[in-house]
PDB file of C-alpha atoms and ligand atoms in Angstrom:
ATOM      1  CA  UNK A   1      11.034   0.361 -19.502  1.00 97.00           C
ATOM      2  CA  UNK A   2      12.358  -1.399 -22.146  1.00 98.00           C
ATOM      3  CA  UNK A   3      11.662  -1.489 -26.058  1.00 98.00           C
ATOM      4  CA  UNK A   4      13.046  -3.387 -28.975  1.00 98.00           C
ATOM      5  CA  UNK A   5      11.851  -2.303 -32.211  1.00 98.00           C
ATOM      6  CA  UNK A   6      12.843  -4.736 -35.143  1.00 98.00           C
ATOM      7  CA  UNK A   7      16.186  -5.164 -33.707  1.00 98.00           C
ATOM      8  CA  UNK A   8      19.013  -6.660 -35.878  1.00 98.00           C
ATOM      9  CA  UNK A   9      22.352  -7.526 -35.262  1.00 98.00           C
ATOM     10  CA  UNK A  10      25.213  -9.508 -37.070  1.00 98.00           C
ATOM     11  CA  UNK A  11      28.660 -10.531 -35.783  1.00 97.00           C
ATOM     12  CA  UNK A  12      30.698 -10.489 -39.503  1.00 96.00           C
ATOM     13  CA  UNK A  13      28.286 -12.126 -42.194  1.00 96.00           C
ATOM     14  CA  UNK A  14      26.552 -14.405 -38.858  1.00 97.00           C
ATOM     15  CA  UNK A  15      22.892 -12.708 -38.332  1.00 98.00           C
ATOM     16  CA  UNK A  16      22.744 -13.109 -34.487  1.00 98.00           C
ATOM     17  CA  UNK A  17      19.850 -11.037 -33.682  1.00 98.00           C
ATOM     18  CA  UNK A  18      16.508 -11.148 -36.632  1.00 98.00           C
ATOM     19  CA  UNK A  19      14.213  -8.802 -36.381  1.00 98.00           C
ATOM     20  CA  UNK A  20      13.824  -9.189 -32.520  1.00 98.00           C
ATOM     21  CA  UNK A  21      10.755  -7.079 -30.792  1.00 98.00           C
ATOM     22  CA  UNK A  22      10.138  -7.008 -27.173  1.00 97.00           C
ATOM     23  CA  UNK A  23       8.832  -4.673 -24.761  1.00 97.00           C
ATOM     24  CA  UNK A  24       9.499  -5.197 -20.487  1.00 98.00           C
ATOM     25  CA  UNK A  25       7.328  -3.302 -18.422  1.00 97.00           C
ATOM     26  CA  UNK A  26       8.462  -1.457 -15.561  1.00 97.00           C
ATOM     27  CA  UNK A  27       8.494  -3.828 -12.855  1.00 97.00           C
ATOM     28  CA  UNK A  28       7.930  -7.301 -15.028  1.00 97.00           C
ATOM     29  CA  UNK A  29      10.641  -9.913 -14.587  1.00 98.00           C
ATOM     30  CA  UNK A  30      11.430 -11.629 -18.216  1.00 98.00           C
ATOM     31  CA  UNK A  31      12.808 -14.543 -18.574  1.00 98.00           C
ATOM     32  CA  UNK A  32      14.896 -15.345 -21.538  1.00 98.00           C
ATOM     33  CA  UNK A  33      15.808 -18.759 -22.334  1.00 97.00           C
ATOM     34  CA  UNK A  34      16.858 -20.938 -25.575  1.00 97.00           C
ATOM     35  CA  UNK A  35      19.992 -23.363 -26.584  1.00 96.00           C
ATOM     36  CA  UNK A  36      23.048 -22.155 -26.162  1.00 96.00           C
ATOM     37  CA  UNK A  37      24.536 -20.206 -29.191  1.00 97.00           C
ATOM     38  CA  UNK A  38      20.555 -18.612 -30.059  1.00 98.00           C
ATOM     39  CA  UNK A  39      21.600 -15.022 -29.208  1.00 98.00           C
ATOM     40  CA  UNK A  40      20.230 -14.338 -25.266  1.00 98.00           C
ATOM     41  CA  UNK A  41      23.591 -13.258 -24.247  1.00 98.00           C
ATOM     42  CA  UNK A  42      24.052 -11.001 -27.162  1.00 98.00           C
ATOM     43  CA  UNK A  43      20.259  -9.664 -26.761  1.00 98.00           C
ATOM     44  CA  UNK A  44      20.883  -8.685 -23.192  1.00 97.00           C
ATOM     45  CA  UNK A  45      24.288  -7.265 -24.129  1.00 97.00           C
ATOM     46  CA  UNK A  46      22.572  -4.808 -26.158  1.00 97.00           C
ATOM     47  CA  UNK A  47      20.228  -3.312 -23.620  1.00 97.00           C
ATOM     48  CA  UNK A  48      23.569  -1.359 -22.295  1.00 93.00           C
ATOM     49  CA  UNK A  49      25.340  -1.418 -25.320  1.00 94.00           C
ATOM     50  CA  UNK A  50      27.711  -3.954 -24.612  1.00 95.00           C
ATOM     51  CA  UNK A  51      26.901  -5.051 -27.903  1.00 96.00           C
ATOM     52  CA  UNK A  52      26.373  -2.752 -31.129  1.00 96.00           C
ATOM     53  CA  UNK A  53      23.696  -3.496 -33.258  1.00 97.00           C
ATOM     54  CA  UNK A  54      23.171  -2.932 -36.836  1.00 97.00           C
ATOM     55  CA  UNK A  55      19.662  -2.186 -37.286  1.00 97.00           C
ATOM     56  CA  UNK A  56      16.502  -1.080 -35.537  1.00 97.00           C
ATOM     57  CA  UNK A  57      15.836   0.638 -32.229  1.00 97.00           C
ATOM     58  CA  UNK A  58      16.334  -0.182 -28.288  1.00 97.00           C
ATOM     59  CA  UNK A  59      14.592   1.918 -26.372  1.00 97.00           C
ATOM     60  CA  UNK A  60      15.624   1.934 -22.440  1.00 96.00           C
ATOM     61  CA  UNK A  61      13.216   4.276 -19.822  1.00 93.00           C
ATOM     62  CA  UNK A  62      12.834   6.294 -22.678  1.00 93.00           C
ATOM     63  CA  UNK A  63      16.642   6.723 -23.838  1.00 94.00           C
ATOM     64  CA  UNK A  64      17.646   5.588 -27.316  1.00 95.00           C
ATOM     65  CA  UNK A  65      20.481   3.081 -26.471  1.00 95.00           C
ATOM     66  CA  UNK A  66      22.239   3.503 -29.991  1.00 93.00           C
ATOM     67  CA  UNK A  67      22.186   6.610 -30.816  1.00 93.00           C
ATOM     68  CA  UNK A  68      25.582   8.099 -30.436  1.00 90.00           C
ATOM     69  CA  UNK A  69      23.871  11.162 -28.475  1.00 92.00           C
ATOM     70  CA  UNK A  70      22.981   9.331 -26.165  1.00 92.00           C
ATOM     71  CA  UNK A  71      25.070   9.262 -22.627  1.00 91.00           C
ATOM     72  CA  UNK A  72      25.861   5.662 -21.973  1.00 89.00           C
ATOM     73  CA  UNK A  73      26.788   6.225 -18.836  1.00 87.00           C
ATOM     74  CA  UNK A  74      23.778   7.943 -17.654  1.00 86.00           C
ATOM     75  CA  UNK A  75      22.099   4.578 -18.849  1.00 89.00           C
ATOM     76  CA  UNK A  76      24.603   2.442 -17.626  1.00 88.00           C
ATOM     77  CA  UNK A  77      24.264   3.536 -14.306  1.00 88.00           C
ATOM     78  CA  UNK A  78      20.870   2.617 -14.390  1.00 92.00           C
ATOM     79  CA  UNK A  79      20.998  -1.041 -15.076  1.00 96.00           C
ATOM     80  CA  UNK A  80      22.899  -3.329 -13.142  1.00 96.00           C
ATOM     81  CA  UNK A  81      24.476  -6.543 -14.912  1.00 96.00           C
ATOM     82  CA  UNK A  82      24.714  -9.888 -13.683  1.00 97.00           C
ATOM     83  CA  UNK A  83      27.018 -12.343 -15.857  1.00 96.00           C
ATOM     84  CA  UNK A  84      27.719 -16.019 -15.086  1.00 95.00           C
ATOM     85  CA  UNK A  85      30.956 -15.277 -13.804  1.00 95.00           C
ATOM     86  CA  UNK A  86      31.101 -12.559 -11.010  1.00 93.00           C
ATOM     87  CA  UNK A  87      34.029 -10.632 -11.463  1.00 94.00           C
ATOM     88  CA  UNK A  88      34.718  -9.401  -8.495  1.00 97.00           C
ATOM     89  CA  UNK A  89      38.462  -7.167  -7.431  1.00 97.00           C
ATOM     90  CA  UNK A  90      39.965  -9.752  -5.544  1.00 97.00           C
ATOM     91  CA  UNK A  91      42.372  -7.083  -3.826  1.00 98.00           C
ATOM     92  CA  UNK A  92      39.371  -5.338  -2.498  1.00 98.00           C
ATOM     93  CA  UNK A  93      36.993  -6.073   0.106  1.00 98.00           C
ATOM     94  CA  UNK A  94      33.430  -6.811  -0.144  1.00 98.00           C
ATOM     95  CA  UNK A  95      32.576  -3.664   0.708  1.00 98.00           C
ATOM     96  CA  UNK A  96      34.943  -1.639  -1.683  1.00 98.00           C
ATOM     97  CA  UNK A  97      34.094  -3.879  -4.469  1.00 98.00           C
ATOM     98  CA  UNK A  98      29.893  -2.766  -4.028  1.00 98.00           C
ATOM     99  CA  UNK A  99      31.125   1.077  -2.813  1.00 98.00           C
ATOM    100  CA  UNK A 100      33.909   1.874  -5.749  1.00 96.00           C
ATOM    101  CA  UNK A 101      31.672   2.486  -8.632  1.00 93.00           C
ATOM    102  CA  UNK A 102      28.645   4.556  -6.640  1.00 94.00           C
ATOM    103  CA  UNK A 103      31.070   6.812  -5.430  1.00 95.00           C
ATOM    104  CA  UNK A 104      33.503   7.177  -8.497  1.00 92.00           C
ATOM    105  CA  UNK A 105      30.661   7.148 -11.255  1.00 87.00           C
ATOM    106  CA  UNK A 106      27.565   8.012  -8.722  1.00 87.00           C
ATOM    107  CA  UNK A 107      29.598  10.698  -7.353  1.00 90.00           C
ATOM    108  CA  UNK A 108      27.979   9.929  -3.530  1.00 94.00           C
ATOM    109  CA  UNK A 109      30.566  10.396  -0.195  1.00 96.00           C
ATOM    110  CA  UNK A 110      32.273   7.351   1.003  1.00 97.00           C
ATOM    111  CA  UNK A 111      30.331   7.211   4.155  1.00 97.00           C
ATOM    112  CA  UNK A 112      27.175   7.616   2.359  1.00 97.00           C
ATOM    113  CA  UNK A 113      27.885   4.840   0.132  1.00 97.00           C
ATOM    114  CA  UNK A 114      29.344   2.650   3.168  1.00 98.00           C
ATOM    115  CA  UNK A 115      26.003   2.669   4.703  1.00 97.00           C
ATOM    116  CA  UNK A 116      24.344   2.147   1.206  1.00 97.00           C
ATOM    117  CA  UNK A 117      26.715  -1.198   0.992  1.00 98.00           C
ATOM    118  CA  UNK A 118      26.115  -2.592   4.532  1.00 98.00           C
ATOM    119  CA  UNK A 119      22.204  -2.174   3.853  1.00 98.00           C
ATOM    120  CA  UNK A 120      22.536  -3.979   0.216  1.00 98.00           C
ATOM    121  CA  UNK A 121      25.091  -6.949   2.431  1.00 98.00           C
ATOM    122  CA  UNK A 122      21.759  -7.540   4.574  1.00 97.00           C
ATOM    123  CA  UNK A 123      19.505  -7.482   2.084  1.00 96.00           C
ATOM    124  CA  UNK A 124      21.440 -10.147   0.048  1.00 97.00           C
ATOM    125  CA  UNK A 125      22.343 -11.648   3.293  1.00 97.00           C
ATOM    126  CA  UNK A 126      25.766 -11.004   3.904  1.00 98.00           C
ATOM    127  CA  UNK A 127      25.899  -8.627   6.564  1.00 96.00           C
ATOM    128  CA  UNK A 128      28.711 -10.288   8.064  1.00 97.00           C
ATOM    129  CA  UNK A 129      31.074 -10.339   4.870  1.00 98.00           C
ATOM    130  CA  UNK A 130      31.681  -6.402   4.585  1.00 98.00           C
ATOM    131  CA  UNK A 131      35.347  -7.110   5.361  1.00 98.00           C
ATOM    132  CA  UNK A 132      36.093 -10.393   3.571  1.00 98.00           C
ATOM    133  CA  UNK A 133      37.961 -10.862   0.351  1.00 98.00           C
ATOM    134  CA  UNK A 134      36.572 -12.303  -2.639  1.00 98.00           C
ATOM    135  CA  UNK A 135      38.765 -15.791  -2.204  1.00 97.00           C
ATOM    136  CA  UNK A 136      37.573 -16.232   1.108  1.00 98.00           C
ATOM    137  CA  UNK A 137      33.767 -16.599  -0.215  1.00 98.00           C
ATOM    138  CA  UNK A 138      32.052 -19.068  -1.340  1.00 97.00           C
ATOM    139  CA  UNK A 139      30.858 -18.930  -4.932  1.00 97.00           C
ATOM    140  CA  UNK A 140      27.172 -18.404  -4.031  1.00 97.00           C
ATOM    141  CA  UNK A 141      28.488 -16.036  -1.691  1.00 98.00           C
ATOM    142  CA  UNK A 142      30.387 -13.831  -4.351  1.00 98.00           C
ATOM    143  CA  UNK A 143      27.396 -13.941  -6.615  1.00 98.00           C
ATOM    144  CA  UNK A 144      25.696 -12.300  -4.593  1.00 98.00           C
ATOM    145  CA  UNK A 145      28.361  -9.719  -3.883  1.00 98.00           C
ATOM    146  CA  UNK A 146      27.949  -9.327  -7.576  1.00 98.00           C
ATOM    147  CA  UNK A 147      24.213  -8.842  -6.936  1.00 98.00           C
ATOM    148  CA  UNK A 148      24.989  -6.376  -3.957  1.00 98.00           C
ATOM    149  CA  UNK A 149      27.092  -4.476  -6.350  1.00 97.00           C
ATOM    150  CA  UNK A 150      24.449  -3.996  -9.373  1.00 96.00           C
ATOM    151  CA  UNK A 151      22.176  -2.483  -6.279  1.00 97.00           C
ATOM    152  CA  UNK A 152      24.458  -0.445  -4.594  1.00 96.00           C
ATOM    153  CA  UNK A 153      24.011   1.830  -7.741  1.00 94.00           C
ATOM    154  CA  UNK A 154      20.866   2.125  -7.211  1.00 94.00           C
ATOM    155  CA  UNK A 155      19.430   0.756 -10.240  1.00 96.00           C
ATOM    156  CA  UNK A 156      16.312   0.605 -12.258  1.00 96.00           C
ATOM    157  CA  UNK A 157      16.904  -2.786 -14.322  1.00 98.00           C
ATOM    158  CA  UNK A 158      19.112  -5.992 -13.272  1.00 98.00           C
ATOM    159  CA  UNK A 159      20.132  -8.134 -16.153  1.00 98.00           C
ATOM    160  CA  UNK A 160      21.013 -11.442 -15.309  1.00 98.00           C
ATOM    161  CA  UNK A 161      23.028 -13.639 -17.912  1.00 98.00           C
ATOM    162  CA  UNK A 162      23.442 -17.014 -16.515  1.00 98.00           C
ATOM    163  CA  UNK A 163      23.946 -15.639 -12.870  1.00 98.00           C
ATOM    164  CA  UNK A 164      23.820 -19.218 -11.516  1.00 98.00           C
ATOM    165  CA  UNK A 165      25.775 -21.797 -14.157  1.00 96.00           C
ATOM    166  CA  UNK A 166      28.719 -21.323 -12.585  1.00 95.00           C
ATOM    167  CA  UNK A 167      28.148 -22.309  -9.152  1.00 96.00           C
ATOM    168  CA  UNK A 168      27.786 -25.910  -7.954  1.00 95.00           C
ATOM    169  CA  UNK A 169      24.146 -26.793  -7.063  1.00 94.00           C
ATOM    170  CA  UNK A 170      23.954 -26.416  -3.634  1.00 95.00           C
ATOM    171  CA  UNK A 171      24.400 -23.045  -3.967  1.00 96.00           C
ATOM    172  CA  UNK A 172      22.136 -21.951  -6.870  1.00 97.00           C
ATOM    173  CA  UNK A 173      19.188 -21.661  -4.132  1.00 97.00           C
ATOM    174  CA  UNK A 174      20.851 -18.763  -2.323  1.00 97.00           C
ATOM    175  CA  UNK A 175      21.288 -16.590  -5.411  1.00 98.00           C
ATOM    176  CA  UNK A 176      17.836 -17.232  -6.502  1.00 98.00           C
ATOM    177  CA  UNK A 177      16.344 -16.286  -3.554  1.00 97.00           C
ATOM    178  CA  UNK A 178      18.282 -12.960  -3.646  1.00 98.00           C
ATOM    179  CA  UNK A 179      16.963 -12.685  -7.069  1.00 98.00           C
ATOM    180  CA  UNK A 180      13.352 -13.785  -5.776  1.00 97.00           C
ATOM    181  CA  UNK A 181      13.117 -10.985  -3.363  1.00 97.00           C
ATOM    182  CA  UNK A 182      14.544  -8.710  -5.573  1.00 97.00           C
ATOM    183  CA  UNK A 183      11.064  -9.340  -8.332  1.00 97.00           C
ATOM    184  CA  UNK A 184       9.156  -9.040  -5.016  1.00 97.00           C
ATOM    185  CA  UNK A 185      10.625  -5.422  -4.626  1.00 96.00           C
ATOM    186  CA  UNK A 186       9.203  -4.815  -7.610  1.00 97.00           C
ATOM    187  CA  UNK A 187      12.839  -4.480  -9.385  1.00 98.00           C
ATOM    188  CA  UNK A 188      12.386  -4.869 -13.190  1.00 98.00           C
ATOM    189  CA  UNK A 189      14.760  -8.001 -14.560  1.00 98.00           C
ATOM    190  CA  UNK A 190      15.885  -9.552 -17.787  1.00 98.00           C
ATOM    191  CA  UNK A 191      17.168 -12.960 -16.473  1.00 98.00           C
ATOM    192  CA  UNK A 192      18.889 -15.412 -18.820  1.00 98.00           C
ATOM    193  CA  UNK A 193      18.507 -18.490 -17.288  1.00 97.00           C
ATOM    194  CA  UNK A 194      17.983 -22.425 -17.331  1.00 94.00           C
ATOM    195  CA  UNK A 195      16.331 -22.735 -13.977  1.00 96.00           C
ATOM    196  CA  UNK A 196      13.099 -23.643 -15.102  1.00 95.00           C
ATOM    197  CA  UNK A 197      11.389 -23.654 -11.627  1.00 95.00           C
ATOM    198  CA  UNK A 198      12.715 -20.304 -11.167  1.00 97.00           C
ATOM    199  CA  UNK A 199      10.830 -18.889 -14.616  1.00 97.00           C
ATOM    200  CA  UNK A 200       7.890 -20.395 -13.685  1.00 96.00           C
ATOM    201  CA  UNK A 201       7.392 -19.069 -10.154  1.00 96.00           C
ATOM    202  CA  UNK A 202       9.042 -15.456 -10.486  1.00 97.00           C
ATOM    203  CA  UNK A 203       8.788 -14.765 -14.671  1.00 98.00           C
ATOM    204  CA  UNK A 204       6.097 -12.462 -15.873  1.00 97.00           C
ATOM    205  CA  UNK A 205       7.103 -13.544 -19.262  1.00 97.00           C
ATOM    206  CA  UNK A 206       9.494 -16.316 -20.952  1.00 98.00           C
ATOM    207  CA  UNK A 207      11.133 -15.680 -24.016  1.00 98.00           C
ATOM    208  CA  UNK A 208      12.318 -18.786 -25.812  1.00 98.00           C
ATOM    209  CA  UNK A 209      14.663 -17.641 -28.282  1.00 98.00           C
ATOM    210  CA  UNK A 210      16.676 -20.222 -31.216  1.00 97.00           C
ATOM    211  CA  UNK A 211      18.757 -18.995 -34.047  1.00 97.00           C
ATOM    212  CA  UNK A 212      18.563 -15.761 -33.205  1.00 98.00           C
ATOM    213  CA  UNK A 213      15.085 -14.700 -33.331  1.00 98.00           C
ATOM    214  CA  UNK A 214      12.210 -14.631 -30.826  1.00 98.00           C
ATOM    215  CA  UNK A 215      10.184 -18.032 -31.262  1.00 97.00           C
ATOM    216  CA  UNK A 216       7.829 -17.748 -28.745  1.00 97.00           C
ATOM    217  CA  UNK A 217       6.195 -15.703 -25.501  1.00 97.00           C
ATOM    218  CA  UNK A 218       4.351 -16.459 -22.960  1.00 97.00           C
ATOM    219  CA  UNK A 219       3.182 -16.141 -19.817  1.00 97.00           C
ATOM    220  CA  UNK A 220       4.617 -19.240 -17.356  1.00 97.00           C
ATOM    221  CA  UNK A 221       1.691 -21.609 -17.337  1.00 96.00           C
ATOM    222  CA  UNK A 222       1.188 -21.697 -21.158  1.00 96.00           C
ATOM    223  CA  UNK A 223       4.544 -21.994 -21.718  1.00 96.00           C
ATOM    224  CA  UNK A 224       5.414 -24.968 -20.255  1.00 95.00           C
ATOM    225  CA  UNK A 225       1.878 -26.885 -19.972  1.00 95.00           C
ATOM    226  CA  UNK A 226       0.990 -25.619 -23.689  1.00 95.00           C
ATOM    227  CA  UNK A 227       4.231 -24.080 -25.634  1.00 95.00           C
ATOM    228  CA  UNK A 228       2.814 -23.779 -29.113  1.00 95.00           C
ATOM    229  CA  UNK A 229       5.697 -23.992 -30.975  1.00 96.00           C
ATOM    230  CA  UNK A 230       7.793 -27.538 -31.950  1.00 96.00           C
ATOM    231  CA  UNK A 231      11.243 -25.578 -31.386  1.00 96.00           C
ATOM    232  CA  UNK A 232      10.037 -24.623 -27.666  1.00 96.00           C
ATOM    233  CA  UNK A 233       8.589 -28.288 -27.524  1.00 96.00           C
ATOM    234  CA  UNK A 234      11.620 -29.753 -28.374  1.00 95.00           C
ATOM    235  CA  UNK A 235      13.538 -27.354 -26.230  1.00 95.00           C
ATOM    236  CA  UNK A 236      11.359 -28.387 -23.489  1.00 94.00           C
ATOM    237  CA  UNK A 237      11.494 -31.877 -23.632  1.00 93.00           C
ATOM    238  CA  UNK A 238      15.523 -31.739 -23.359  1.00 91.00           C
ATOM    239  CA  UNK A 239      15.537 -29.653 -20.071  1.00 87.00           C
ATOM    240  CA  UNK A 240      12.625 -30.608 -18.156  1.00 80.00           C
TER     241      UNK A 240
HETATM  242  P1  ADP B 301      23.748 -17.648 -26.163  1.00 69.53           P
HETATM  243  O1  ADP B 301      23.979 -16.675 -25.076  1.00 69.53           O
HETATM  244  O2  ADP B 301      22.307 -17.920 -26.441  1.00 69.53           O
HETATM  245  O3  ADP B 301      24.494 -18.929 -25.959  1.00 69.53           O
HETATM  246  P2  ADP B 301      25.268 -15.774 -27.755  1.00 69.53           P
HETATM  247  O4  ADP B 301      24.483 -14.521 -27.746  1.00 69.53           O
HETATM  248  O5  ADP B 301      26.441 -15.854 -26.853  1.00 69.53           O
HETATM  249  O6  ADP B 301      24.294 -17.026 -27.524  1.00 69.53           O
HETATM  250  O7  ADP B 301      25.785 -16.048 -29.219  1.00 69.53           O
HETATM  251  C1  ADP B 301      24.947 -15.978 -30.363  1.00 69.53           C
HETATM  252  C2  ADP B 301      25.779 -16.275 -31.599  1.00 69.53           C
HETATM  253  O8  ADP B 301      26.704 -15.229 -31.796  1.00 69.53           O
HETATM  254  C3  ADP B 301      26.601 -17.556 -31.476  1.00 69.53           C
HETATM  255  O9  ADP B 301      26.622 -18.177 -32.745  1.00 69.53           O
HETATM  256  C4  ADP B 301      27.976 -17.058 -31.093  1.00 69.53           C
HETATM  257  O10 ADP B 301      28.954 -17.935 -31.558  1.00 69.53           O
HETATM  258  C5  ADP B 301      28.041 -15.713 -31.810  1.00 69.53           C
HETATM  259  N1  ADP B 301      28.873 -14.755 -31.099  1.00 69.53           N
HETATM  260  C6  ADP B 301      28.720 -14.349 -29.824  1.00 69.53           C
HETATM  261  N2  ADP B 301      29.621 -13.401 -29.504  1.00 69.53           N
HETATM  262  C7  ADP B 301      30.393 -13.211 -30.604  1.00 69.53           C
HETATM  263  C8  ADP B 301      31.491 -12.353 -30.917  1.00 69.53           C
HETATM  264  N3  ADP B 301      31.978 -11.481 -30.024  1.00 69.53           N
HETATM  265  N4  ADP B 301      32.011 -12.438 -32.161  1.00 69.53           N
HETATM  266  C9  ADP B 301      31.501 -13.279 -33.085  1.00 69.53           C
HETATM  267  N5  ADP B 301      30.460 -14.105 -32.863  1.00 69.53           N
HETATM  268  C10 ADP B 301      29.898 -14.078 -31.646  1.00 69.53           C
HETATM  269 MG1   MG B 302      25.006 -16.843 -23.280  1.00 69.53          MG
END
């Protein structure tokens, strides 16, 4: 679903991105982790071309994401983004916020996309929040509003940068959950995250990532009862 191919990317004179390759199957969930400042957020930011890059090839369900043919919003409206913070119109209601883009850019009827929304609400469990405004939700809540919004254009990737940082403990369980049941589904994900227990339960894959390049793969298990490298050890030994 997804390819790198010897992806390279620099920001000025900094090489952020060094010869990154990485394939995500259709369905896997990836987890992408590494300190902060290695490059995840920029690597995820180029799988919809929030980010340019400078060199090499990434491939999304068989659309070249760089080449200036290419219609970016054919492929943006297949991935749904997740960032730390949730961005939500704070004029709007819950359900306007998750309707507006399927029926401006997805071109479906308001009613249509109305029932679309109040399906997504249940399924992130907020069935009862159609008609609340962002300020008058918690912050687990509103993440997944974000969530619900990704979904309600029917997607066939989530990215997740971070989706969780933000929001005070207590609350980190709900969104992961949502994001649980969403690997369950079978949804394909690229999740940038620290939640370790998280990785290890719903991750097909973890990428640990430092400096900008790829240091290590693997599935769960070997990576944290066996990581082979001393950067992922190190890493490792900080957050667990
Ligand atoms: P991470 O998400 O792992 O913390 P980032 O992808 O955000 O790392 O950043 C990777 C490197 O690129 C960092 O050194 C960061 O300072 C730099 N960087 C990120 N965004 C920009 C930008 N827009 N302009 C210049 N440098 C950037
Ligand atoms: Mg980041």
């Amino acid at each position: 679903m997804i390819t790198f191919s010897n992806v390279n990317k620099w920001f000025g004179k900094h090489h952020v991105l060094k010869n990154i390759n990485l394939e995500v199957e259709s369905g896997e969930v990836m987890v992408v982790c590494g300190p902060s400042g290695s490059g995840k957020s920029t690597l995820i930011r180029c799988i919809n071309r929030l980010e340019n890059i400078q060199k090499g090839e990434i491939i999304v369900d068989e659309l070249n994401v760089h080449d200036r043919k290419t219609d970016m919003t054919k492929i943006r409206a297949e991935i749904g983004f997740v960032f730390q913070q949730f961005n939500l119109y704070p004029h709007m209601t819950v359900l306007k916020n998750i309707t507006i883009a399927p029926i401006k850019v997805r071109k479906i009827n308001k009613h249509e996309a109305e029932n679309l929304g109040h399906e997504i609400l249940e399924r992130v469990g907020l069935k009862d929040k159609a008609n609340a405004y962002p300020a008058q939700l918690s912050g687990g809540q509103q993440q997944r509003v974000a969530i619900a919004r990704g979904l309600c254009m029917r997607p066939k990737i989530m990215l997740f940068d971070e989706p969780t940082s933000a929001l005070d403990p207590e609350m980190i369980n709900e969104v992961l959950d949502v994001m649980r049941n969403l690997a369950k589904d079978g949804m394909t994900m690229v999740v940038v995250t620290h939640e370790m227990g998280f990785a290890r339960e719903v991750a097909k894959r973890i990428v640990f990532m430092d400096d900008g390049e790829i240091i290590e793969t693997a599935r769960p298990d070997d990576f944290f009862t066996n990581p082979q490298n001393k950067r992922t050890k190190h890493f490792l030994s900080k957050i667990l």
